[in-house]
Tab-separated table of C-alpha atoms and ligand atoms in Angstrom:
chain	number	residue	atom	x	y	z
A	157	MET	CA	0.030	0.060	-0.074
A	158	ARG	CA	1.732	3.180	-1.219
A	159	LEU	CA	-0.596	5.806	0.695
A	160	GLU	CA	-1.140	3.853	3.889
A	161	GLY	CA	-2.349	6.226	6.194
A	162	LYS	CA	-2.227	9.281	4.303
A	163	VAL	CA	-5.280	11.793	3.775
A	164	ALA	CA	-6.066	13.316	0.176
A	165	ILE	CA	-8.199	16.219	-0.735
A	166	VAL	CA	-9.141	15.498	-4.517
A	167	THR	CA	-11.219	18.659	-6.036
A	168	GLY	CA	-13.633	17.683	-8.957
A	169	ALA	CA	-13.833	14.011	-7.615
A	170	GLY	CA	-17.555	13.695	-8.576
A	171	SER	CA	-16.707	12.588	-11.997
A	172	GLY	CA	-13.955	11.161	-14.330
A	173	ILE	CA	-10.441	11.376	-13.426
A	174	GLY	CA	-11.250	12.731	-9.873
A	175	ARG	CA	-13.126	10.061	-9.293
A	176	GLY	CA	-10.737	7.611	-10.979
A	177	VAL	CA	-7.805	9.193	-8.621
A	178	SER	CA	-10.261	8.805	-5.398
A	179	LEU	CA	-10.817	5.189	-5.839
A	180	ARG	CA	-6.862	4.547	-6.963
A	181	PHE	CA	-5.586	6.276	-3.905
A	182	ALA	CA	-8.162	4.338	-1.868
A	183	GLU	CA	-6.717	1.256	-2.951
A	184	GLU	CA	-3.487	2.347	-1.646
A	185	GLY	CA	-4.653	2.936	1.751
A	186	ALA	CA	-5.630	6.564	1.745
A	187	SER	CA	-8.616	8.367	3.191
A	188	ILE	CA	-10.213	10.964	0.721
A	189	VAL	CA	-11.845	13.975	0.945
A	190	VAL	CA	-14.154	14.286	-2.363
A	191	ALA	CA	-14.810	17.917	-2.808
A	192	ASP	CA	-17.144	18.751	-6.098
A	193	ILE	CA	-19.464	21.384	-6.949
A	194	ASP	CA	-21.874	18.608	-7.480
A	195	GLY	CA	-23.059	17.226	-4.164
A	196	PRO	CA	-24.909	14.302	-5.739
A	197	ARG	CA	-21.932	13.296	-7.704
A	198	ALA	CA	-19.363	13.547	-4.824
A	199	ALA	CA	-21.991	11.459	-2.701
A	200	GLU	CA	-21.797	8.983	-5.489
A	201	THR	CA	-18.007	8.644	-5.504
A	202	VAL	CA	-17.902	8.459	-1.743
A	203	ALA	CA	-20.337	5.662	-2.021
A	204	LEU	CA	-18.224	3.857	-4.945
A	205	VAL	CA	-15.033	4.468	-2.357
A	206	GLY	CA	-16.833	2.778	0.529
A	207	GLU	CA	-17.996	-0.237	-1.662
A	208	ALA	CA	-14.375	-1.019	-2.850
A	209	GLY	CA	-13.472	-0.941	1.118
A	210	GLY	CA	-12.116	2.528	1.303
A	211	ASN	CA	-12.501	5.485	3.465
A	212	ALA	CA	-14.072	8.940	1.858
A	213	VAL	CA	-16.191	11.691	2.960
A	214	ALA	CA	-17.948	14.241	0.406
A	215	VAL	CA	-17.765	18.071	0.614
A	216	THR	CA	-19.887	20.282	-1.861
A	217	ALA	CA	-17.930	23.177	-2.576
A	218	ASP	CA	-17.235	25.460	-5.717
A	219	VAL	CA	-13.236	25.612	-5.544
A	220	SER	CA	-13.209	28.936	-7.608
A	221	LYS	CA	-14.668	30.664	-4.650
A	222	GLY	CA	-12.495	31.511	-1.478
A	223	VAL	CA	-15.121	31.095	0.968
A	224	ASP	CA	-15.869	27.706	-0.149
A	225	VAL	CA	-12.544	26.655	-0.271
A	226	LYS	CA	-11.760	27.753	3.375
A	227	ARG	CA	-14.890	25.725	4.266
A	228	LEU	CA	-13.743	22.495	2.417
A	229	PHE	CA	-10.267	22.708	4.372
A	230	SER	CA	-11.877	22.962	7.845
A	231	GLU	CA	-13.979	20.264	6.782
A	232	ALA	CA	-11.530	18.243	5.916
A	233	LEU	CA	-9.547	18.846	9.010
A	234	SER	CA	-12.758	17.994	11.060
A	235	ALA	CA	-13.132	14.804	9.243
A	236	PHE	CA	-9.430	13.375	9.403
A	237	GLY	CA	-7.526	15.723	11.798
A	238	GLY	CA	-5.197	16.592	9.022
A	239	PHE	CA	-4.092	15.961	5.189
A	240	ASP	CA	-1.140	15.018	3.176
A	241	ILE	CA	-1.957	15.478	-0.252
A	242	LEU	CA	-3.963	17.720	-2.568
A	243	VAL	CA	-4.992	16.932	-5.963
A	244	ASN	CA	-6.079	20.005	-7.962
A	245	ASN	CA	-8.146	18.218	-10.442
A	246	ALA	CA	-11.490	20.346	-10.893
A	247	GLY	CA	-12.157	21.740	-14.261
A	248	ILE	CA	-14.248	22.690	-17.010
A	249	LEU	CA	-13.915	22.687	-20.965
A	250	THR	CA	-15.925	24.698	-23.185
A	251	TRP	CA	-15.311	25.277	-26.725
A	252	ALA	CA	-15.829	28.416	-29.095
A	253	PRO	CA	-13.518	30.064	-31.788
A	254	LEU	CA	-11.089	32.887	-30.510
A	255	LEU	CA	-13.610	35.368	-32.085
A	256	GLU	CA	-16.551	34.273	-29.943
A	257	ILE	CA	-15.393	33.588	-26.819
A	258	THR	CA	-17.251	35.938	-24.335
A	259	GLU	CA	-15.855	37.761	-21.172
A	260	GLU	CA	-17.811	35.427	-19.023
A	261	MET	CA	-16.578	32.186	-20.699
A	262	TRP	CA	-13.073	33.448	-20.345
A	263	ASP	CA	-13.651	34.509	-16.558
A	264	ARG	CA	-15.290	31.196	-15.617
A	265	MET	CA	-12.785	29.420	-17.321
A	266	LEU	CA	-9.848	31.237	-15.417
A	267	GLU	CA	-11.709	31.251	-12.267
A	268	VAL	CA	-12.266	27.112	-12.237
A	269	ASN	CA	-9.295	25.918	-14.038
A	270	LEU	CA	-6.549	28.317	-12.628
A	271	LYS	CA	-7.931	30.414	-9.723
A	272	SER	CA	-9.035	27.484	-7.531
A	273	MET	CA	-5.522	25.891	-7.863
A	274	PHE	CA	-4.059	29.079	-6.408
A	275	LEU	CA	-6.945	29.151	-3.607
A	276	CYS	CA	-6.280	25.568	-2.650
A	277	THR	CA	-2.711	25.275	-2.958
A	278	GLN	CA	-2.315	28.449	-0.600
A	279	GLU	CA	-4.722	26.959	1.878
A	280	ALA	CA	-3.035	23.575	1.840
A	281	ALA	CA	0.223	24.888	2.021
A	282	ARG	CA	-0.156	27.323	4.983
A	283	TYR	CA	-1.535	24.199	6.805
A	284	TRP	CA	1.462	22.252	6.055
A	285	VAL	CA	4.038	25.141	6.923
A	286	ARG	CA	2.071	25.908	10.210
A	287	GLU	CA	2.076	22.200	10.986
A	288	LYS	CA	5.617	21.353	9.976
A	289	ARG	CA	4.080	18.588	8.007
A	290	LYS	CA	5.435	17.515	4.518
A	291	GLY	CA	2.954	17.849	1.743
A	292	ARG	CA	2.339	16.753	-1.888
A	293	ILE	CA	0.275	18.550	-4.645
A	294	VAL	CA	-0.724	17.182	-7.833
A	295	ASN	CA	-2.290	19.695	-10.683
A	296	LEU	CA	-4.127	18.895	-13.401
A	297	GLY	CA	-2.626	20.468	-16.759
A	298	SER	CA	-3.249	19.153	-20.040
A	299	VAL	CA	-1.458	18.585	-23.384
A	300	ASN	CA	-3.064	22.011	-24.028
A	301	SER	CA	-0.539	23.249	-21.317
A	302	ASP	CA	1.942	23.367	-24.441
A	303	TYR	CA	-0.078	22.700	-27.593
A	304	ALA	CA	-3.098	24.350	-28.943
A	305	ILE	CA	-5.690	23.228	-30.884
A	306	PRO	CA	-8.727	25.360	-32.207
A	307	GLY	CA	-11.655	26.483	-30.279
A	308	ASN	CA	-10.166	26.662	-26.668
A	309	ALA	CA	-7.996	29.628	-26.564
A	310	HIS	CA	-9.302	30.261	-22.821
A	311	TYR	CA	-8.773	26.566	-21.654
A	312	SER	CA	-5.412	26.334	-23.367
A	313	ALA	CA	-4.486	29.741	-21.794
A	314	ALA	CA	-5.467	28.519	-18.080
A	315	LYS	CA	-3.717	25.105	-18.665
A	316	GLY	CA	-0.587	26.857	-19.990
A	317	ALA	CA	-0.812	28.931	-16.697
A	318	VAL	CA	-1.042	25.657	-14.556
A	319	LYS	CA	2.178	24.636	-15.848
A	320	MET	CA	4.090	27.779	-14.935
A	321	PHE	CA	2.021	28.219	-11.614
A	322	THR	CA	3.296	24.326	-10.570
A	323	ARG	CA	6.790	25.635	-11.205
A	324	ALA	CA	6.308	29.054	-9.247
A	325	ALA	CA	4.888	27.002	-6.395
A	326	ALA	CA	7.279	24.252	-6.506
A	327	VAL	CA	10.058	26.515	-6.214
A	328	GLU	CA	8.657	28.442	-3.223
A	329	LEU	CA	7.405	25.450	-1.286
A	330	ALA	CA	10.632	23.227	-1.577
A	331	PRO	CA	11.870	24.553	1.353
A	332	TYR	CA	9.040	23.349	3.254
A	333	ARG	CA	9.295	19.931	1.937
A	334	ILE	CA	6.154	20.316	-0.243
A	335	ASN	CA	6.160	19.188	-3.809
A	336	VAL	CA	4.209	20.411	-6.653
A	337	ASN	CA	3.898	18.619	-9.731
A	338	ALA	CA	1.431	18.406	-12.701
A	339	VAL	CA	0.237	15.882	-14.992
A	340	GLY	CA	-0.788	16.555	-18.614
A	341	PRO	CA	-3.451	14.179	-19.921
A	342	GLY	CA	-4.331	13.804	-23.346
A	343	GLY	CA	-7.923	13.019	-24.355
A	344	THR	CA	-9.254	10.813	-21.308
A	345	GLN	CA	-12.981	9.041	-21.273
A	346	THR	CA	-14.811	11.475	-18.949
A	347	ASN	CA	-17.803	13.658	-18.956
A	348	ILE	CA	-15.896	16.848	-19.892
A	349	THR	CA	-16.830	16.944	-23.272
A	350	GLU	CA	-19.615	15.946	-25.682
A	351	ALA	CA	-16.662	14.395	-27.851
A	352	PHE	CA	-15.904	11.643	-25.488
A	353	GLN	CA	-19.565	10.346	-25.636
A	354	ASP	CA	-19.604	10.081	-29.322
A	355	PRO	CA	-17.924	6.834	-30.676
A	356	GLU	CA	-17.299	8.191	-34.006
A	357	GLN	CA	-15.457	11.182	-32.693
A	358	VAL	CA	-13.631	8.953	-30.251
A	359	ALA	CA	-12.258	6.510	-33.249
A	360	ALA	CA	-11.186	9.715	-35.179
A	361	MET	CA	-8.965	10.616	-32.199
A	362	GLU	CA	-8.055	7.349	-31.524
A	363	LYS	CA	-6.511	7.010	-35.458
A	364	ASN	CA	-4.068	9.896	-34.634
A	365	LEU	CA	-2.902	8.626	-31.405
A	366	PRO	CA	0.554	6.324	-31.455
A	367	TRP	CA	-1.159	4.185	-28.327
A	368	GLY	CA	-4.180	3.335	-30.247
A	369	ARG	CA	-6.727	4.439	-27.525
A	370	ILE	CA	-7.686	7.535	-25.629
A	371	ALA	CA	-6.843	7.206	-22.138
A	372	GLN	CA	-9.223	5.701	-19.351
A	373	PRO	CA	-9.274	7.603	-15.716
A	374	ARG	CA	-7.152	5.006	-14.166
A	375	ASP	CA	-4.202	5.821	-16.614
A	376	ILE	CA	-4.090	9.178	-15.372
A	377	ALA	CA	-4.807	8.493	-11.753
A	378	ASN	CA	-1.772	5.705	-11.898
A	379	VAL	CA	0.517	8.803	-12.572
A	380	ILE	CA	-0.788	11.211	-10.105
A	381	LEU	CA	-0.537	8.372	-7.564
A	382	MET	CA	3.270	8.316	-8.233
A	383	LEU	CA	3.483	11.851	-7.975
A	384	ALA	CA	1.453	11.818	-4.651
A	385	SER	CA	3.642	8.917	-3.173
A	386	ASP	CA	7.238	8.815	-1.475
A	387	ASP	CA	8.465	7.734	-4.832
A	388	ALA	CA	8.479	11.308	-5.873
A	389	GLU	CA	10.070	12.640	-3.075
A	390	TYR	CA	12.892	14.389	-5.167
A	391	VAL	CA	10.372	15.326	-8.198
A	392	SER	CA	9.380	19.189	-7.856
A	393	GLY	CA	8.032	21.439	-10.657
A	394	GLN	CA	7.484	18.967	-13.410
A	395	LEU	CA	4.418	18.446	-15.658
A	396	VAL	CA	4.214	14.770	-16.807
A	397	PHE	CA	2.370	14.221	-20.065
A	398	VAL	CA	-0.266	11.259	-19.871
A	399	ASP	CA	-1.322	10.817	-23.455
A	400	GLY	CA	-0.141	7.693	-25.306
A	401	GLY	CA	2.482	9.280	-27.226
A	402	LEU	CA	0.736	12.271	-28.625
A	403	THR	CA	2.880	15.302	-27.719
A	404	SER	CA	5.804	13.181	-28.985
A	405	LYS	CA	4.447	12.809	-32.562
A	406	MET	CA	5.716	14.518	-35.481
A	407	PRO	CA	2.769	16.635	-36.885
A	408	GLY	CA	1.211	15.421	-39.983
A	409	THR	CA	2.445	11.770	-39.443
B	178	NAD	N1	-10.803	14.239	-19.694
B	178	NAD	C1	-9.894	14.796	-20.653
B	178	NAD	O1	-9.728	14.313	-21.699
B	178	NAD	C2	-8.887	15.763	-19.992
B	178	NAD	C3	-7.500	16.004	-20.651
B	178	NAD	C4	-6.610	16.780	-20.241
B	178	NAD	C5	-6.730	17.484	-18.899
B	178	NAD	N2	-7.923	16.926	-18.217
B	178	NAD	C6	-8.447	17.754	-16.956
B	178	NAD	O2	-8.713	16.945	-15.956
B	178	NAD	C7	-9.391	17.430	-14.934
B	178	NAD	C8	-10.753	16.774	-14.650
B	178	NAD	O3	-11.484	16.459	-15.787
B	178	NAD	P1	-12.570	15.274	-16.054
B	178	NAD	O4	-12.065	14.814	-17.783
B	178	NAD	O5	-12.300	14.050	-15.175
B	178	NAD	O6	-13.825	15.995	-16.314
B	178	NAD	P2	-15.188	15.679	-15.587
B	178	NAD	O7	-15.981	16.843	-16.267
B	178	NAD	O8	-15.492	14.368	-15.873
B	178	NAD	O9	-14.803	16.120	-14.102
B	178	NAD	C9	-14.541	17.584	-13.698
B	178	NAD	C10	-15.505	17.410	-12.321
B	178	NAD	O10	-15.164	18.872	-11.805
B	178	NAD	C11	-16.141	19.144	-11.065
B	178	NAD	N3	-16.060	20.864	-11.074
B	178	NAD	C12	-16.054	21.593	-12.007
B	178	NAD	N4	-16.322	22.819	-11.725
B	178	NAD	C13	-16.156	22.649	-10.321
B	178	NAD	C14	-16.084	23.781	-9.308
B	178	NAD	N5	-15.988	24.930	-9.649
B	178	NAD	N6	-15.724	23.524	-8.064
B	178	NAD	C15	-15.651	22.137	-7.516
B	178	NAD	N7	-15.829	21.176	-8.647
B	178	NAD	C16	-16.029	21.510	-9.954
B	178	NAD	C17	-17.083	18.839	-12.103
B	178	NAD	O11	-18.491	18.815	-11.259
B	178	NAD	C18	-16.785	17.406	-12.161
B	178	NAD	O12	-17.394	16.400	-11.135
B	178	NAD	C19	-9.656	18.655	-15.325
B	178	NAD	O13	-8.925	19.861	-14.953
B	178	NAD	C20	-9.463	18.835	-16.840
B	178	NAD	O14	-9.189	19.964	-17.580
B	178	NAD	C21	-9.200	16.442	-18.570
């Protein structure tokens, strides 16, 4: 068991990758704080972790709001008396050509996919520094942290910033033995976008992928697990692509 006795706070854990991370961490002995804006889905994840023999609590929170983040961390402390790992996973994806992105779309994207990471990281790090306890943070970047695709300039901008926020936080928090890393998934079968519900669009994506299939949440969770475990003791500030080889492929081949 690689996370025996650890407590992990996972944001956006009511679905997709966050749910996969909760289940994978629980298999390795961690207790999980399942945070999501969608209360019923968070409760579903808690039930699934319980069915698998793990221990989890749900907290309904919009992690783009400071007041909700403070409540999330205080509920985590009440439930488990402390925590060791933060996975900043909550995210949204909307599509629009650059000429049509509205100010509201831009602001919400940056709030959910970037500001939430700052708020949760600051709250977690303040606790670990105060308690002199070591901590691990894993952020959800994307292949869009480095590569653009048409129709999501606001998402790509947020995910690019995740890469630099990860590095900046890693540098500042290293003296406290808090490491901060990011994973950059390629297309992963979740509810984040309609495209993943359409077999024809999935097949078209898979044609372009060296590995020949899109990822499942567990593929991403396995790498997040490594970065959250003691195996990553000396790794900080890194963005690891988990993309079946996509970002290594020469364009047009
Ligand atoms: N699925 C992919 O292909 C893919 C690829 C690269 C990166 N990612 C990233 O992985 C992360 C998880 O995405 P997913 O694919 O599992 O999507 P998903 O839609 O299945 O899950 C996202 C979860 O986040 C929650 N959420 C949204 N806004 C929130 C908020 N303000 N506060 C709290 N919770 C909130 C949603 O309710 C949902 O349960 C995101 O950061 C996403 O950008 C996903």
